[in-house]
Structure formats: structure tokens, C-alpha cells
Short mmCIF file of C-alpha atoms in Angstrom, two decimals:
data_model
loop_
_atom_site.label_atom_id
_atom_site.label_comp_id
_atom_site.label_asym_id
_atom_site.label_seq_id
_atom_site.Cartn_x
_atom_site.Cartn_y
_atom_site.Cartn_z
CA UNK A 260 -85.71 -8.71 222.43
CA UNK A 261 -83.25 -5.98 221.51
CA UNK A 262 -84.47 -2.91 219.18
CA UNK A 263 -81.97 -0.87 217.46
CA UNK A 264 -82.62 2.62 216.50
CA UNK A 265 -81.67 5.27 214.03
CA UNK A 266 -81.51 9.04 213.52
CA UNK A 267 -80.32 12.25 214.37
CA UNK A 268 -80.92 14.43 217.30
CA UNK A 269 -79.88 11.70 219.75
CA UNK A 270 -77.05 11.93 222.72
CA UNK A 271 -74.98 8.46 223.02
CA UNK A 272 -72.11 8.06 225.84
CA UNK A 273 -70.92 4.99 224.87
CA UNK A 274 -67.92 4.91 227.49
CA UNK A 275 -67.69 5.48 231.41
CA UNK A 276 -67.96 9.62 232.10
CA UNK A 277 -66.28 10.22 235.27
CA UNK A 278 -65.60 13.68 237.26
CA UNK A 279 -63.21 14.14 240.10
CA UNK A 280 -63.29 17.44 240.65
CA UNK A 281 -63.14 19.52 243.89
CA UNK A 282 -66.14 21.94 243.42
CA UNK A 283 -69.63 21.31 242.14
CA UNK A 284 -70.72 20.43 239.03
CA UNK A 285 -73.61 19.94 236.93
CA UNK A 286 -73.85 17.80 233.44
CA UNK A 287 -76.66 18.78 231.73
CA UNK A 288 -78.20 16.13 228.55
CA UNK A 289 -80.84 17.99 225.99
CA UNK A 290 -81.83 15.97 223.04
CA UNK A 291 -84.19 16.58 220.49
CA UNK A 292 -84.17 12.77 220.42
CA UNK A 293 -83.02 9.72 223.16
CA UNK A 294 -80.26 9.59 225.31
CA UNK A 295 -78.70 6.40 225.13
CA UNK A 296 -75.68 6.16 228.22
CA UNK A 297 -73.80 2.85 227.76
CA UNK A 298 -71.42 3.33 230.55
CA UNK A 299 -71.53 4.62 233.96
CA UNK A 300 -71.87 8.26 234.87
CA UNK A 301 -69.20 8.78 238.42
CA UNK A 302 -68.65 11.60 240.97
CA UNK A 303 -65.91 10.54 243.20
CA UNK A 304 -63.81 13.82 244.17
CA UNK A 305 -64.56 16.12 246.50
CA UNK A 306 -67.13 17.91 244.29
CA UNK A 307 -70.66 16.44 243.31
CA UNK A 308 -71.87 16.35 239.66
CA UNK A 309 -75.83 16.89 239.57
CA UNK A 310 -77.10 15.38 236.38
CA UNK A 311 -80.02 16.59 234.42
CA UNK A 312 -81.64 14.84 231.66
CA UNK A 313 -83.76 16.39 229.20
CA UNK A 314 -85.09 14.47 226.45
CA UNK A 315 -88.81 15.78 226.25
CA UNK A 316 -91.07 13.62 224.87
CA UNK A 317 -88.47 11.24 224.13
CA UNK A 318 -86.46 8.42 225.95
CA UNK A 319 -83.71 7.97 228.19
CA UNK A 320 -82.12 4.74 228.22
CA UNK A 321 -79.70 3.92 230.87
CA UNK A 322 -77.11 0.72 230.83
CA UNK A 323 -75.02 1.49 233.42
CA UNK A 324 -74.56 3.03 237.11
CA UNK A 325 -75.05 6.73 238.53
CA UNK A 326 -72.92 8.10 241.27
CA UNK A 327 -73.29 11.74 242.21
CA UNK A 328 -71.56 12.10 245.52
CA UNK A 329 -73.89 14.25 246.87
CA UNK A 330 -75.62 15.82 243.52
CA UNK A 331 -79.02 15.58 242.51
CA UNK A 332 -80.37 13.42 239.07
CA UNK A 333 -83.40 15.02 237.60
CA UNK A 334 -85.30 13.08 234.36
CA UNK A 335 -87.41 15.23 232.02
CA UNK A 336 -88.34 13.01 229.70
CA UNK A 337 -91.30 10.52 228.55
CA UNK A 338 -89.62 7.53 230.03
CA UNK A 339 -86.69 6.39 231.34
CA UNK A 340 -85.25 2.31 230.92
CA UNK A 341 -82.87 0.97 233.47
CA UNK A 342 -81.54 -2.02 231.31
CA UNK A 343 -78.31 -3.27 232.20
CA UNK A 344 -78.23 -6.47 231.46
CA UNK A 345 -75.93 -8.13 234.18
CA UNK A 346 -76.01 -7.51 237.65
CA UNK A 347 -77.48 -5.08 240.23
CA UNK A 348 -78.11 -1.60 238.74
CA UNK A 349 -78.11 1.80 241.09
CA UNK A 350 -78.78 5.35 241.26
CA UNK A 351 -76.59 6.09 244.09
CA UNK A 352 -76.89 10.17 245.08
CA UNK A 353 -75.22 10.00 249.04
CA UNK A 354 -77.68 13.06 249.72
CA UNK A 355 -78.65 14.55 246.09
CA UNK A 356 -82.21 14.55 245.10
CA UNK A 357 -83.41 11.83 242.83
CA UNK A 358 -85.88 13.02 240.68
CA UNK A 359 -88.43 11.65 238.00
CA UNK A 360 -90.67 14.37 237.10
CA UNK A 361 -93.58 12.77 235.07
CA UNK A 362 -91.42 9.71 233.45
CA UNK A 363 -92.19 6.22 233.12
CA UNK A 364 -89.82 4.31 234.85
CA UNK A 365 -89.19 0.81 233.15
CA UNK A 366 -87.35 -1.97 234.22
CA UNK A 367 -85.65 -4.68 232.23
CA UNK A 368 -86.83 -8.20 233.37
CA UNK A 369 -84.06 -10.42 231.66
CA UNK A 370 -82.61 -13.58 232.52
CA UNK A 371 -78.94 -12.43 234.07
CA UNK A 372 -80.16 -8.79 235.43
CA UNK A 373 -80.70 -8.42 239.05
CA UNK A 374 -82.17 -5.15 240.57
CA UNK A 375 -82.16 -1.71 240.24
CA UNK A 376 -81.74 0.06 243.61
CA UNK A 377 -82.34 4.49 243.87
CA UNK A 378 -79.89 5.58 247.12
CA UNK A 379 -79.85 8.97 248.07
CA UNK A 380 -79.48 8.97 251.44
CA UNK A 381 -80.63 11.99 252.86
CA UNK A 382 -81.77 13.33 249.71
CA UNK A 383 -85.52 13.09 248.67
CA UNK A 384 -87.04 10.38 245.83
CA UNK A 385 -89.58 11.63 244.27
CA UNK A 386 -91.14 8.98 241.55
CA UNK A 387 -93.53 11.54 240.35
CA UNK A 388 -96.53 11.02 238.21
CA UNK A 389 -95.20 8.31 235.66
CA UNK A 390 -95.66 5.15 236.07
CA UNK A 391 -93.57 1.68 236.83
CA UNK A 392 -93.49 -1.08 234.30
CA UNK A 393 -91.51 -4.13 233.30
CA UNK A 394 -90.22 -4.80 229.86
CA UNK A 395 -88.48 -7.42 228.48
CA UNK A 396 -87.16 -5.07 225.79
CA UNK A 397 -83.94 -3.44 225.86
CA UNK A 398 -83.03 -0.96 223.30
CA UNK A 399 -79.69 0.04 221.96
CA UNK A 400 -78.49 3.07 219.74
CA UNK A 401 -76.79 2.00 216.51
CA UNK A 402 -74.11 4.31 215.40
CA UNK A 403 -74.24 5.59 211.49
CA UNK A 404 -72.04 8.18 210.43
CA UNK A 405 -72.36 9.80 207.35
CA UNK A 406 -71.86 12.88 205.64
CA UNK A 407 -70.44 15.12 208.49
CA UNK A 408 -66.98 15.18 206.77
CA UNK A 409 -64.18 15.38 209.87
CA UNK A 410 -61.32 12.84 210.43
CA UNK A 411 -62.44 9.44 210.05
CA UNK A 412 -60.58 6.54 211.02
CA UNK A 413 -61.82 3.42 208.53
CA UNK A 414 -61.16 0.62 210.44
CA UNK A 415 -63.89 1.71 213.07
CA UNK A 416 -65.99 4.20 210.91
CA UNK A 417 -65.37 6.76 214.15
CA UNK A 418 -65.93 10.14 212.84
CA UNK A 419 -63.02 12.34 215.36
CA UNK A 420 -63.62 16.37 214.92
CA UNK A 421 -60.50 16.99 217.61
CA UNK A 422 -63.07 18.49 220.33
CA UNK A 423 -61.65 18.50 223.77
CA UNK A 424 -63.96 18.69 226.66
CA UNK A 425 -62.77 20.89 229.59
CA UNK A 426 -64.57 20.96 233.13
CA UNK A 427 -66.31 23.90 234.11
CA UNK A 428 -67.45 25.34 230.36
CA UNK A 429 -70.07 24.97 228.64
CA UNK A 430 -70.86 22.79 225.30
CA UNK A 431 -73.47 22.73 222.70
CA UNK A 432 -73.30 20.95 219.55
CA UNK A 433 -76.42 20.92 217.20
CA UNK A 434 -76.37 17.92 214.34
#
């Protein structure tokens, strides 16, 4: 079964985020809502990207791989779906702490998924105090734009603002 949902206050990556940088980084996620990532989340310079999602109270809904090389992945949220829906998905830290705080950790148990494998190597695991379940449920984030003015480009309804992203400052957008 697939479950669409609405609203504001979510954060969606629906592409691959990669970082090849030399020193250390860290990509913090704070929603008021979900946060929905699509694609896969890479380190693979010289530099490690921690990741740190915070999404309180809400979900975090992952469809894709993490690679830190070396960084730590910390959840803070109410749960937390690994749902890729073809093949083997991983957290992969090579010596970052992995993280789940008090999440739920659920699994999606479809027909063409494998496994979800957590390597970090030297790095600690904790599972913390949620708990591990199966679903058979995978949710997706469906993309409404309206009102926010910006160029928009009508043959995909994608809403462009002209923001470019540069490493090592810091973002915050409130909508």
C-alpha cells in the first residue's frame, strides 16, 4: 500500500545529495513536519558529512542509501521508515556513530526489497528506546505548489526561487 501525504512544514530531497569535500561537514534536517529523502545522501571526499535529523514528533522516511565516510547519523524523530523498494538498503558510517535516539525503526516488507544493513565500523549503534516493526506501507510525499509566487516552469509545475546552495554556510528557509 502506498500513502501519499500533504502539507507544509515538510523537508523533501527528491534527488541524490552528495558532498566531496576535504574537511568535515555536518547536514543538519529540522522539520516542523516529515522528512521525506528520495535519493541517496553520499560522503565520498576526504571529509565526512555527519547527518542529523530532526523531525520531532514527526517522521522520517528514507528511500535511499546513507554514506558518511566516517560521520555520525543521529534520528530525532518519532519514527524512522527504511522503504526502498528494490534491493539491499544501508546506513553505511566507516566509523561515525549511528544513532536512533527514541525512534521507531520500521522496515518495509515488500515483494522486490531485500535488507536493510546499519555499518559503522568502529563507530557505536545505538537502537535506543524505540522499537522495530515491519510494515507493508510505504509512504511518499506528493509535491503541491501553490501560492509562493517565484519562477515557475509549467510543464513540471517546479516552483525555482534561484537559491544556490554553497558548502560550509548555513541555510534556513521557513514556509
Amino acid at each position: 500500500a502506498t500513502v501519499d501525504h500533504y502539507g507544509t512544514g515538510h523537508i523533501v530531497f527528491t534527488a541524490d545529495f552528495s558532498y566531496s569535500g576535504s574537511n568535515s561537514r555536518t547536514l543538519t534536517l529540522t522539520a516542523d513536519g516529515d522528512i521525506y529523502i528520495q535519493g541517496n545522501i553520499t560522503a565520498s571526499g576526504a571529509g565526512a558529512l555527519s547527518i542529523t535529523f530532526n523531525a520531532s514528533g514527526d517522521q522520517v522516511y528514507l528511500d535511499g542509501n546513507l554514506t558518511t565516510n566516517g560521520g555520525a547519523i543521529s534520528f530525532n524523530a518519532q519514527d524512522v521508515h527504511f522503504q526502498k523498494t528494490s534491493g539491499t538498503q544501508s546506513i553505511t558510517t566507516n566509523g561515525g556513530n549511528l544513532n536512533f535516539n527514541s525512534s521507531n525503526v520500521y522496515l518495509l516488507a515488500l515483494s522486490g526489497n531485500d535488507t536493510v544493513t546499519f555499518s559503522t565500523g568502529a563507530g557505536a549503534l545505538n537502537l535506543g528506546s524505540g522499537t522495530l516493526g515491519i510494515t507493508t506501507t510505504r509512504y511518499i510525499m506528493s509535491l503541491i505548489y501553490s501560492g509562493f509566487g517565484g519562477a515557475t516552469d509549467n510543464s513540471n509545475g517546479v516552483v525555482s526561487y534561484g537559491i544556490n546552495i554553497v558548502a560550509g554556510r548555513e541555510y534556513t528557509t521557513r514556509l
